Short mmCIF file of C-alpha atoms in Angstrom, two decimals:
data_model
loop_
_atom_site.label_atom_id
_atom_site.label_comp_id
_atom_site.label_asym_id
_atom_site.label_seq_id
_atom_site.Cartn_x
_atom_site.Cartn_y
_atom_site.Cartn_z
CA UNK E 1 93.48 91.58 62.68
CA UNK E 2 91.05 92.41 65.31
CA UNK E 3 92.27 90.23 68.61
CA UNK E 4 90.06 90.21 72.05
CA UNK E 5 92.54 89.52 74.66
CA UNK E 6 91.08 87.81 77.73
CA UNK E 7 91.93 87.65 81.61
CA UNK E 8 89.88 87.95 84.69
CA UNK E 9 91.63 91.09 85.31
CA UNK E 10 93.96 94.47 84.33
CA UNK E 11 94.87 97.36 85.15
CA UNK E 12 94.69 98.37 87.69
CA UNK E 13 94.91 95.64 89.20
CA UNK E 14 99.10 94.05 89.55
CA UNK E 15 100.41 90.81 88.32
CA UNK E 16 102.42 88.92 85.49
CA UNK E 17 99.25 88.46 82.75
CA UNK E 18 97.80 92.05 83.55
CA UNK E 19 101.25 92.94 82.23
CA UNK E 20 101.24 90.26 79.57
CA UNK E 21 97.82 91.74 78.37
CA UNK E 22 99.54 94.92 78.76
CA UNK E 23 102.82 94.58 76.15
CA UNK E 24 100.88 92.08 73.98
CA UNK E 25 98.08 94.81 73.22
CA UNK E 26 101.11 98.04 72.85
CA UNK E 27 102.70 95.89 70.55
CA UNK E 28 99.58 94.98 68.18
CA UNK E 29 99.10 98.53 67.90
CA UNK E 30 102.63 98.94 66.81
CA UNK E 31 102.20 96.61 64.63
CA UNK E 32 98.84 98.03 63.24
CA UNK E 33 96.74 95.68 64.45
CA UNK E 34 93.48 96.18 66.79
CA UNK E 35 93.31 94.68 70.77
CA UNK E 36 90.50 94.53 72.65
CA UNK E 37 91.05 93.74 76.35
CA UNK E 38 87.86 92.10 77.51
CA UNK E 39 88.85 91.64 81.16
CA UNK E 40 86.36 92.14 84.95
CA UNK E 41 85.46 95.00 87.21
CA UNK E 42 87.10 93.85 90.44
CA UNK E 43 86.83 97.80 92.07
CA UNK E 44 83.58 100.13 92.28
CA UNK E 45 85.96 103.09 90.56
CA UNK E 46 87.32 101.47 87.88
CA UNK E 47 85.08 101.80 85.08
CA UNK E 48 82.75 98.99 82.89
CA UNK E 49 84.63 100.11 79.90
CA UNK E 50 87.27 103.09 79.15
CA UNK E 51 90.53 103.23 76.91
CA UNK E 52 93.88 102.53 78.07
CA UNK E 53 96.77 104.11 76.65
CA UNK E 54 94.95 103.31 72.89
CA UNK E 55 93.77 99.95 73.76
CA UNK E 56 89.90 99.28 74.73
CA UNK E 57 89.00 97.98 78.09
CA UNK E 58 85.42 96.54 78.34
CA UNK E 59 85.17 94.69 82.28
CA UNK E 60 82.01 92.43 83.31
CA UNK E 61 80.26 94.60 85.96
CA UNK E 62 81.35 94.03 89.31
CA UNK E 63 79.13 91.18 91.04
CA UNK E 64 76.75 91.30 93.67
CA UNK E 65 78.30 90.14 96.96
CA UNK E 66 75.19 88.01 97.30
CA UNK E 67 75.39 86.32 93.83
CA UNK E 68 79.63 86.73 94.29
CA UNK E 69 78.99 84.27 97.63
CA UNK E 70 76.75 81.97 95.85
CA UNK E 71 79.31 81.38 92.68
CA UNK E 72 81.98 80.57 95.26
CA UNK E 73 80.05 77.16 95.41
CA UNK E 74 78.87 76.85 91.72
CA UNK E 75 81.80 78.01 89.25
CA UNK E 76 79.14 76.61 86.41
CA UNK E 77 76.48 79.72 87.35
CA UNK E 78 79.44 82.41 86.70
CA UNK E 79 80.26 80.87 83.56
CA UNK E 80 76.92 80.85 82.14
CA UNK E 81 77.09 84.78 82.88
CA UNK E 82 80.27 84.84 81.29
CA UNK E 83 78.87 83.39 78.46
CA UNK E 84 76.69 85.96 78.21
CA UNK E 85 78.97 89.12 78.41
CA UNK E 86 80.93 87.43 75.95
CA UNK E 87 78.64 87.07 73.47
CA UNK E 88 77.52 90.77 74.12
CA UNK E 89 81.12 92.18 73.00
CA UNK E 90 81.87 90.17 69.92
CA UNK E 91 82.37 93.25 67.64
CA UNK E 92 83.52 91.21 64.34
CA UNK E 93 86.63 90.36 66.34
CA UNK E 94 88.92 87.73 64.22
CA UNK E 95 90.64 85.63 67.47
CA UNK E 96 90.53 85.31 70.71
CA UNK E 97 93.57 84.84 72.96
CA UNK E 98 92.87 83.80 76.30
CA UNK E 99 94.84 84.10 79.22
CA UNK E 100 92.42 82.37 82.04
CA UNK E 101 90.53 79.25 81.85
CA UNK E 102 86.96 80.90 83.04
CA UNK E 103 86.96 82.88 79.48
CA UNK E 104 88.86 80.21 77.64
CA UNK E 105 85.68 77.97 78.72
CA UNK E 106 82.90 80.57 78.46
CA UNK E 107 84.28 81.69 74.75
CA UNK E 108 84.09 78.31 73.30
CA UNK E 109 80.94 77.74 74.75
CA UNK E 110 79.54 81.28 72.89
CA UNK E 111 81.82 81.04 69.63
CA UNK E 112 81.83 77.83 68.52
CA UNK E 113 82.99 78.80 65.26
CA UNK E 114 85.43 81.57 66.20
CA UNK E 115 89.09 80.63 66.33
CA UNK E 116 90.44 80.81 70.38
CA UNK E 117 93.74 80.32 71.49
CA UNK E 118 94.22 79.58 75.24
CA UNK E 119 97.71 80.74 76.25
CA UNK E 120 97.79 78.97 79.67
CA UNK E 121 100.04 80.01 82.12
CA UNK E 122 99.74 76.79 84.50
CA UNK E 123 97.84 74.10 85.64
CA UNK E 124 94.84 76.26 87.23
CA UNK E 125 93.61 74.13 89.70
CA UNK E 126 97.31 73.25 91.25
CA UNK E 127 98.11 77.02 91.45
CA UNK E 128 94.74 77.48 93.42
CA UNK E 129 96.32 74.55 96.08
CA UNK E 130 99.49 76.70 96.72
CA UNK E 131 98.65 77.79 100.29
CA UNK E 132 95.83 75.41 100.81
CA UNK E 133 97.24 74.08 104.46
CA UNK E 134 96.77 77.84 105.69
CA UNK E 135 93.39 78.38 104.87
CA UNK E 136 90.89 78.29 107.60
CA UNK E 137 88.31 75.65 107.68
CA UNK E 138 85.38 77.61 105.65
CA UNK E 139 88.12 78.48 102.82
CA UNK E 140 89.24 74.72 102.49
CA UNK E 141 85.59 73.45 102.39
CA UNK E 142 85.19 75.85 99.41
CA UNK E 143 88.14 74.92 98.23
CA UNK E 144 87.43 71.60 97.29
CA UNK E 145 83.86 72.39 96.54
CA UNK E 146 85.43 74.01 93.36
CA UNK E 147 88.63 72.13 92.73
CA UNK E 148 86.38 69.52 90.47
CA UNK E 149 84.67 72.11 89.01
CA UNK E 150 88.07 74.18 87.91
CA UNK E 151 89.53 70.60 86.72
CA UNK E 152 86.50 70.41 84.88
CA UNK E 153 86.29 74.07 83.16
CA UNK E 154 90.27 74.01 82.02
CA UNK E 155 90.29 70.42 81.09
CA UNK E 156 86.86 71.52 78.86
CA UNK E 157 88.60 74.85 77.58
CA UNK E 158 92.37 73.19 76.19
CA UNK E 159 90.03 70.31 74.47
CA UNK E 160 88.05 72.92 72.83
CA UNK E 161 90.35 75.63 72.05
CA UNK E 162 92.03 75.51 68.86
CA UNK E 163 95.28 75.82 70.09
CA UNK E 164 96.77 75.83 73.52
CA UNK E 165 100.44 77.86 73.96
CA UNK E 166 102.22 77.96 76.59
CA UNK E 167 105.93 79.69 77.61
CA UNK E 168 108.06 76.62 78.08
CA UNK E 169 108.39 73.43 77.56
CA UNK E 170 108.00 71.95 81.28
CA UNK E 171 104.88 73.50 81.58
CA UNK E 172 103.86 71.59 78.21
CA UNK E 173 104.59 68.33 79.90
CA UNK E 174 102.87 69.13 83.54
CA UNK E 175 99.71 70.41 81.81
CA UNK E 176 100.07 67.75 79.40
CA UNK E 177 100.70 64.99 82.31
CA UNK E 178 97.97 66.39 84.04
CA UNK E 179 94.74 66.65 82.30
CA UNK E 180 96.32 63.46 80.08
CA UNK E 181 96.37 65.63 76.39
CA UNK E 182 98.96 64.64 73.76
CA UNK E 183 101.45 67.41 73.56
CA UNK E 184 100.91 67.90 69.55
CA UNK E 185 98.01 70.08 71.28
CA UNK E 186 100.37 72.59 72.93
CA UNK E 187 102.57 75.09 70.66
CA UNK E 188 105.41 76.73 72.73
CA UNK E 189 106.09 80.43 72.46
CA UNK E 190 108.42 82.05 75.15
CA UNK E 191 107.10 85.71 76.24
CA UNK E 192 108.74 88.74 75.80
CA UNK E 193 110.74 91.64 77.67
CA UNK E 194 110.49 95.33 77.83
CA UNK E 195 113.64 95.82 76.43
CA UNK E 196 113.56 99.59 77.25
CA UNK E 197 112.49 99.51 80.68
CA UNK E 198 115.38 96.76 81.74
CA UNK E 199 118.38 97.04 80.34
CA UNK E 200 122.07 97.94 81.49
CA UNK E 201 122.40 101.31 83.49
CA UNK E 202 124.59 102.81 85.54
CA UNK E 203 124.90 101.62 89.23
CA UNK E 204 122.25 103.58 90.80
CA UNK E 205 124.65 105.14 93.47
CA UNK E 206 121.21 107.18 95.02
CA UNK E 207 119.62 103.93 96.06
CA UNK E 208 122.45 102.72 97.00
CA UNK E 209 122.94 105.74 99.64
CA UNK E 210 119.37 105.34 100.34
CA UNK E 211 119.91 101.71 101.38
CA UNK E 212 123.14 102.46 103.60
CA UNK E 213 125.33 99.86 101.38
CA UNK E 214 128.87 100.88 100.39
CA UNK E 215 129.45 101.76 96.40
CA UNK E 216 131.78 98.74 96.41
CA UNK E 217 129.75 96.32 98.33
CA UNK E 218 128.67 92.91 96.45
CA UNK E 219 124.63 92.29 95.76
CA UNK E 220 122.59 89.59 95.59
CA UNK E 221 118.73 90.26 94.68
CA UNK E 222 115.75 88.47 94.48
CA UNK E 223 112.20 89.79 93.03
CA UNK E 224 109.23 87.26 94.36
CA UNK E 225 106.36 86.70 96.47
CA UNK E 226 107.18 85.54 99.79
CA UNK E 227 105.18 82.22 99.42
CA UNK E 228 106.14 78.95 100.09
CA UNK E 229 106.51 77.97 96.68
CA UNK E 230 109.28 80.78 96.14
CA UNK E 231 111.64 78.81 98.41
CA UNK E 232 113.20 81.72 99.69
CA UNK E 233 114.40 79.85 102.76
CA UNK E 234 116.98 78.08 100.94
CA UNK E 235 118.55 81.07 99.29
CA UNK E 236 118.69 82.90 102.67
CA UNK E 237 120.66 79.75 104.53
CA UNK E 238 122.72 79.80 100.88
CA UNK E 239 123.43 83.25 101.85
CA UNK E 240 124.78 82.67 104.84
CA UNK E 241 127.09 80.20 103.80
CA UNK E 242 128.74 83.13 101.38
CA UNK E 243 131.94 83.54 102.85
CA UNK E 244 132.23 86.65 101.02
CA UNK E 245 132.50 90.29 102.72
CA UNK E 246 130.78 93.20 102.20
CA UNK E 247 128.28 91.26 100.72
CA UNK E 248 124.07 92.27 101.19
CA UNK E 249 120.89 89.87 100.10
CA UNK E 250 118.25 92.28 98.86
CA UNK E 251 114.63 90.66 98.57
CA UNK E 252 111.40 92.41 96.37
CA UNK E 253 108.29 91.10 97.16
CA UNK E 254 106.08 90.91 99.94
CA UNK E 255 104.06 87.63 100.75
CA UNK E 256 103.14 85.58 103.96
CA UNK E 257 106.14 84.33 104.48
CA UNK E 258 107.56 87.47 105.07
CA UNK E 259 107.87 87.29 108.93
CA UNK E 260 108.99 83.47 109.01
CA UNK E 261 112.07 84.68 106.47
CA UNK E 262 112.49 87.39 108.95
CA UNK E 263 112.78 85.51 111.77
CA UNK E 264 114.95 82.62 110.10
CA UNK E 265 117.55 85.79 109.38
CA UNK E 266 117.63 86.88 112.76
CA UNK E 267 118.12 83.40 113.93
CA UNK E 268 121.43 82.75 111.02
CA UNK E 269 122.66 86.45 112.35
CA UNK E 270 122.87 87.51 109.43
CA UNK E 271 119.60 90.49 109.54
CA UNK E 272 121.99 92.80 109.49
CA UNK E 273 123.16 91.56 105.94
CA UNK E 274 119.56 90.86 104.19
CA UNK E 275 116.69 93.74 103.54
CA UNK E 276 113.29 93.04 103.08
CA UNK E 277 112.38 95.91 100.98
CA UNK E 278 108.29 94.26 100.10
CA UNK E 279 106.72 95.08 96.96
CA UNK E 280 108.07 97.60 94.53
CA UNK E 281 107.73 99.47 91.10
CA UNK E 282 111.10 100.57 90.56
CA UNK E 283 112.47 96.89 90.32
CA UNK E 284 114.90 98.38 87.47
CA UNK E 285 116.60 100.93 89.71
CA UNK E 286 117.71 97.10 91.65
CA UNK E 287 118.64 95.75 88.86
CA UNK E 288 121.05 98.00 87.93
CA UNK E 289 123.40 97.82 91.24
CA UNK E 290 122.81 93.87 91.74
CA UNK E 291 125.63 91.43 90.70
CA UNK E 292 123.95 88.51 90.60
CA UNK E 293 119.73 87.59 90.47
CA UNK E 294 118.98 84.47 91.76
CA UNK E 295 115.42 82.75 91.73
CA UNK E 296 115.24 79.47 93.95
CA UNK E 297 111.54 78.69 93.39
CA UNK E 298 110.57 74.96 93.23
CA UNK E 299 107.55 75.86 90.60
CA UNK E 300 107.09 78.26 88.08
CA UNK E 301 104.59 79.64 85.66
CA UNK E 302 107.58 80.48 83.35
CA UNK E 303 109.90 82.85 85.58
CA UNK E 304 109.49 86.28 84.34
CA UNK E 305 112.28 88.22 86.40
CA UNK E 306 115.17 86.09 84.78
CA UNK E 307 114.38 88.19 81.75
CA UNK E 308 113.70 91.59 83.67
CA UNK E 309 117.51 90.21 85.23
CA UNK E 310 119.30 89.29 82.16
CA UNK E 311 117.54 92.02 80.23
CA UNK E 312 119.57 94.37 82.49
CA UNK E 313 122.60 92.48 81.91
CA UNK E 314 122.39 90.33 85.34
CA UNK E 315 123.51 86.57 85.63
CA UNK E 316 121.04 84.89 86.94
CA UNK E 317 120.93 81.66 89.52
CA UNK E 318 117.89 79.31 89.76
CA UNK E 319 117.32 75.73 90.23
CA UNK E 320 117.59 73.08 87.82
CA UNK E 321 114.64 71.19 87.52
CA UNK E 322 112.98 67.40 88.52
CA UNK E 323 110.19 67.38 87.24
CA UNK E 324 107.43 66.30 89.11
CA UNK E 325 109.19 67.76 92.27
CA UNK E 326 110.68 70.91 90.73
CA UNK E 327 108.77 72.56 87.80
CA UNK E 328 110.75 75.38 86.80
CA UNK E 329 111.90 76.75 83.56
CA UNK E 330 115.25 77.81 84.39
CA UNK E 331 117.18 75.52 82.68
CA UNK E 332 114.89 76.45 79.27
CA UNK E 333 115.96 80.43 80.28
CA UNK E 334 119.59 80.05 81.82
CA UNK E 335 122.41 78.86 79.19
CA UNK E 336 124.59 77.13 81.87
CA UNK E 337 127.65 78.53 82.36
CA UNK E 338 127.12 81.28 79.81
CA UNK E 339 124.22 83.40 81.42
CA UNK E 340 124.42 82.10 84.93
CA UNK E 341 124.26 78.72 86.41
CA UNK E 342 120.72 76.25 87.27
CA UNK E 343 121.98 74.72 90.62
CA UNK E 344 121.03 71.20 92.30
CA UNK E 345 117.40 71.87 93.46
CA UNK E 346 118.25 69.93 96.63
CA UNK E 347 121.73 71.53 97.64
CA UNK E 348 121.95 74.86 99.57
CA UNK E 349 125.35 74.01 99.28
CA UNK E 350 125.93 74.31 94.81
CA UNK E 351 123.49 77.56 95.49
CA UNK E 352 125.95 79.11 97.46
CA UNK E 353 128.96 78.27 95.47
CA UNK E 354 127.67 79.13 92.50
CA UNK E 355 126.54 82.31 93.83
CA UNK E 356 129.68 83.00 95.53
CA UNK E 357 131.77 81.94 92.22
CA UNK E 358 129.66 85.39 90.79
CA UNK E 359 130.16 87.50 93.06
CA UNK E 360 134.21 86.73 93.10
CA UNK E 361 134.93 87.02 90.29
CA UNK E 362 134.10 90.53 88.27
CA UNK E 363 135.38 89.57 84.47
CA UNK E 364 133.07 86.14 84.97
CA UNK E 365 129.95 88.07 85.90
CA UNK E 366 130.27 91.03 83.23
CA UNK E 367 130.67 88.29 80.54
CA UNK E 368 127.72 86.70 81.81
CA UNK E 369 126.11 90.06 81.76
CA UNK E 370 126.40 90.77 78.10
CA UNK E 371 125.83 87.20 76.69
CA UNK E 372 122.65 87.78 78.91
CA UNK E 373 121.42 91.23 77.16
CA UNK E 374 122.33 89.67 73.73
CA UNK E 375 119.87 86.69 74.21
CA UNK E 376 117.13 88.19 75.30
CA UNK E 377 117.91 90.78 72.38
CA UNK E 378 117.71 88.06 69.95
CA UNK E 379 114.66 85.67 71.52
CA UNK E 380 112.83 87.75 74.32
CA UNK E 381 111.45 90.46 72.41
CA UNK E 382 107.44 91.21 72.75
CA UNK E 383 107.84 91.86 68.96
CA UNK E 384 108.83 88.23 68.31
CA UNK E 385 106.25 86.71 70.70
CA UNK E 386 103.55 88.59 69.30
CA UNK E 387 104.81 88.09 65.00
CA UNK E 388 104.62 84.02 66.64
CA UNK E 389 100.41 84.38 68.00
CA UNK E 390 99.69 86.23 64.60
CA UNK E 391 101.51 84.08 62.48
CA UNK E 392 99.73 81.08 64.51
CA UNK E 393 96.39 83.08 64.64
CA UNK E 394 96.48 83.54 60.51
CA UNK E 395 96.36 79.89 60.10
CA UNK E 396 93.34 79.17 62.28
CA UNK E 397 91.52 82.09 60.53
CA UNK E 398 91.65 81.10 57.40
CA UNK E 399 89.89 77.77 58.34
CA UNK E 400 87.08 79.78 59.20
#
């Protein structure tokens, strides 16, 4: 099958669907198949169209800062362009998978009759609030300039796309709840794992040395932005509840948080025990000497670093969730008790103990550790989530 995969952007640019697009389109080739990635310019020196490591790139030319400042206001002007580039790059593609609601909408507006999946990641306009109380004035004016517009655009896009996937099924119910669709319209299909990238190594005893933390010290990690939504706070005040020695709190991501978390470790004295090490592309290397991941965000797209985690044969932590206050897939990811534990969302006090009843006890944790690597073995493989669109795809094609 010929499959344009969609998304406002790729590589270069970072983030979870760049490298969704990225393993998706690797493993259609592998499974002799052709991707297109039909994504945008966001940089002068990245190019309108090239090939990436055997897959196609074709980006809608970077915007005019003029025109870029007048869209800001009308999302509807954009789209129409959209619509346009689109329809340019059809190429006698079969499906379309789209991972943003700006080409979910645009597509079914210029292929009426073409198949298009919209695998949605979350609710697009309540992902564009996180943050909203620390924009300036102009931003928040803007803001809700376009928040009926985006409501508009993604409610459009799932009612006209054939089929809408998603990762999990709490995100099924808040998109569901929230644009008021029966969920018969959704089809869940976890995502995958690069399952020779993370996987179980050796303690990396060079880091380690590099970090100034003793071979037999006990490590808690966390991979996230440093938003508000993360939640960070409460595993750092978990942490210092630990009454555990030789124990450090490693944290991966960078975010604007960063100096409030910073500040709240000075103020526990506990700095000394918890490194901010921002954003990083070795994430495996920490991985491989942690003893325990833990995730305490309050919402989730789908929570992609459990996997990268239990992939490398880590037991993982995160909350359990209450949905509408807590929209997390942990307890979809986590077996409790088997993998790791989902906590009370509420109680810095079950975070701690349950992270604490890890890091004690050694033959707990490595048994965690290998059921871990044997699920995502047999249900987190790109392979599987990919044979699921096709097999999904092949049924809307034939209608057509």
């Amino acid at each position: 099958m010929k499959i344009q995969l969609q998304n406002t952007l790729f590589y270069p640019a970072i983030g979870g669907i760049e490298n969704y697009l990225y393993y998706v389109s690797k493993t259609l080739l592998k499974l002799r198949h052709r991707p297109i990635i039909l994504c945008s310019q966001h940089q002068k020196n990245v190019p309108e169209e090239d090939i990436y490591e055997g897959v196609r790139v074709i980006r809608y030319p970077l915007t005019p800062r003029i025109i870029k400042l007048f869209m800001m206001f009308n999302q509807f002007y954009y789209e129409n362009e959209l619509k346009k580039f689109i329809e340019r790059n059809l190429e006698n593609i079969d499906i379309i998978w789209a991972r943003h609601p700006y080409y979910a909408y645009a597509s079914c507006k210029a292929l009426p009759k073409k198949p298009i999946i919209y695998i949605q990641a979350t609710v697009w306009p309540f992902f564009l609030s996180q943050g909203y109380n620390k924009l300036n004035r102009i931003h928040k004016i803007m803001f809700n300039i376009r928040k009926p517009q985006n409501f508009y655009l993604e409610k459009q896009a799932i009612n006209m796309c054939n089929q809408i996937v998603v990762l999990s099924k709490i995100k099924m119910k808040e998109i569901s709840d929230y644009y008021k669709f029966s969920e018969e319209k959704f089809k869940i299909i976890p995502p995958g794992i690069d399952l020779k990238r993370f996987k179980a190594r050796n303690r990396d005893s060079n880091l380690l040395e590099k970090l100034d933390i003793d071979k037999n010290a006990k490590i808690v990690l966390t991979v996230c932005r440093l938003a508000p939504g993360k939640n960070v706070e409460m595993l750092i005040k978990a942490f210092n509840k630990i009454n555990f020695a030789n124990t450090y709190l490693l944290i991966v991501g960078n975010g604007q948080e960063k100096i409030y978390l910073q500040q709240l470790a000075k103020d526990l004295n506990i700095a000394n025990k918890i490194i901010f090490l921002g954003f990083r592309t070795d994430v495996e290397r920490f991985y491989s000497i942690a003893d325990v991941f833990v995730l305490s965000s309050k919402y989730e797209g789908f929570g992609h670093v459990y996997l990268e985690a239990m992939a490398s044969g880590v037991p993982c932590i995160g909350l359990r969730s209450d949905y509408p206050k807590v929209i997390v897939a942990s307890d979809e990811i986590i077996i409790d008790g088997e993998t790791g534990y989902c906590v009370n969302p509420y109680s810095i006090e079950d975070l701690a103990e349950k992270i604490e009843k890890i890091i004690s006890d050694d033959d707990l944790r490595q048994k965690m550790g290998r059921k871990s690597i044997e699920l995502c073995k047999n249900k987190y493989s790109w392979e599987i989530h990919v044979k699921e669109l096709i097999k999904l795809s092949k049924d809307f094609t034939k209608k057509y």
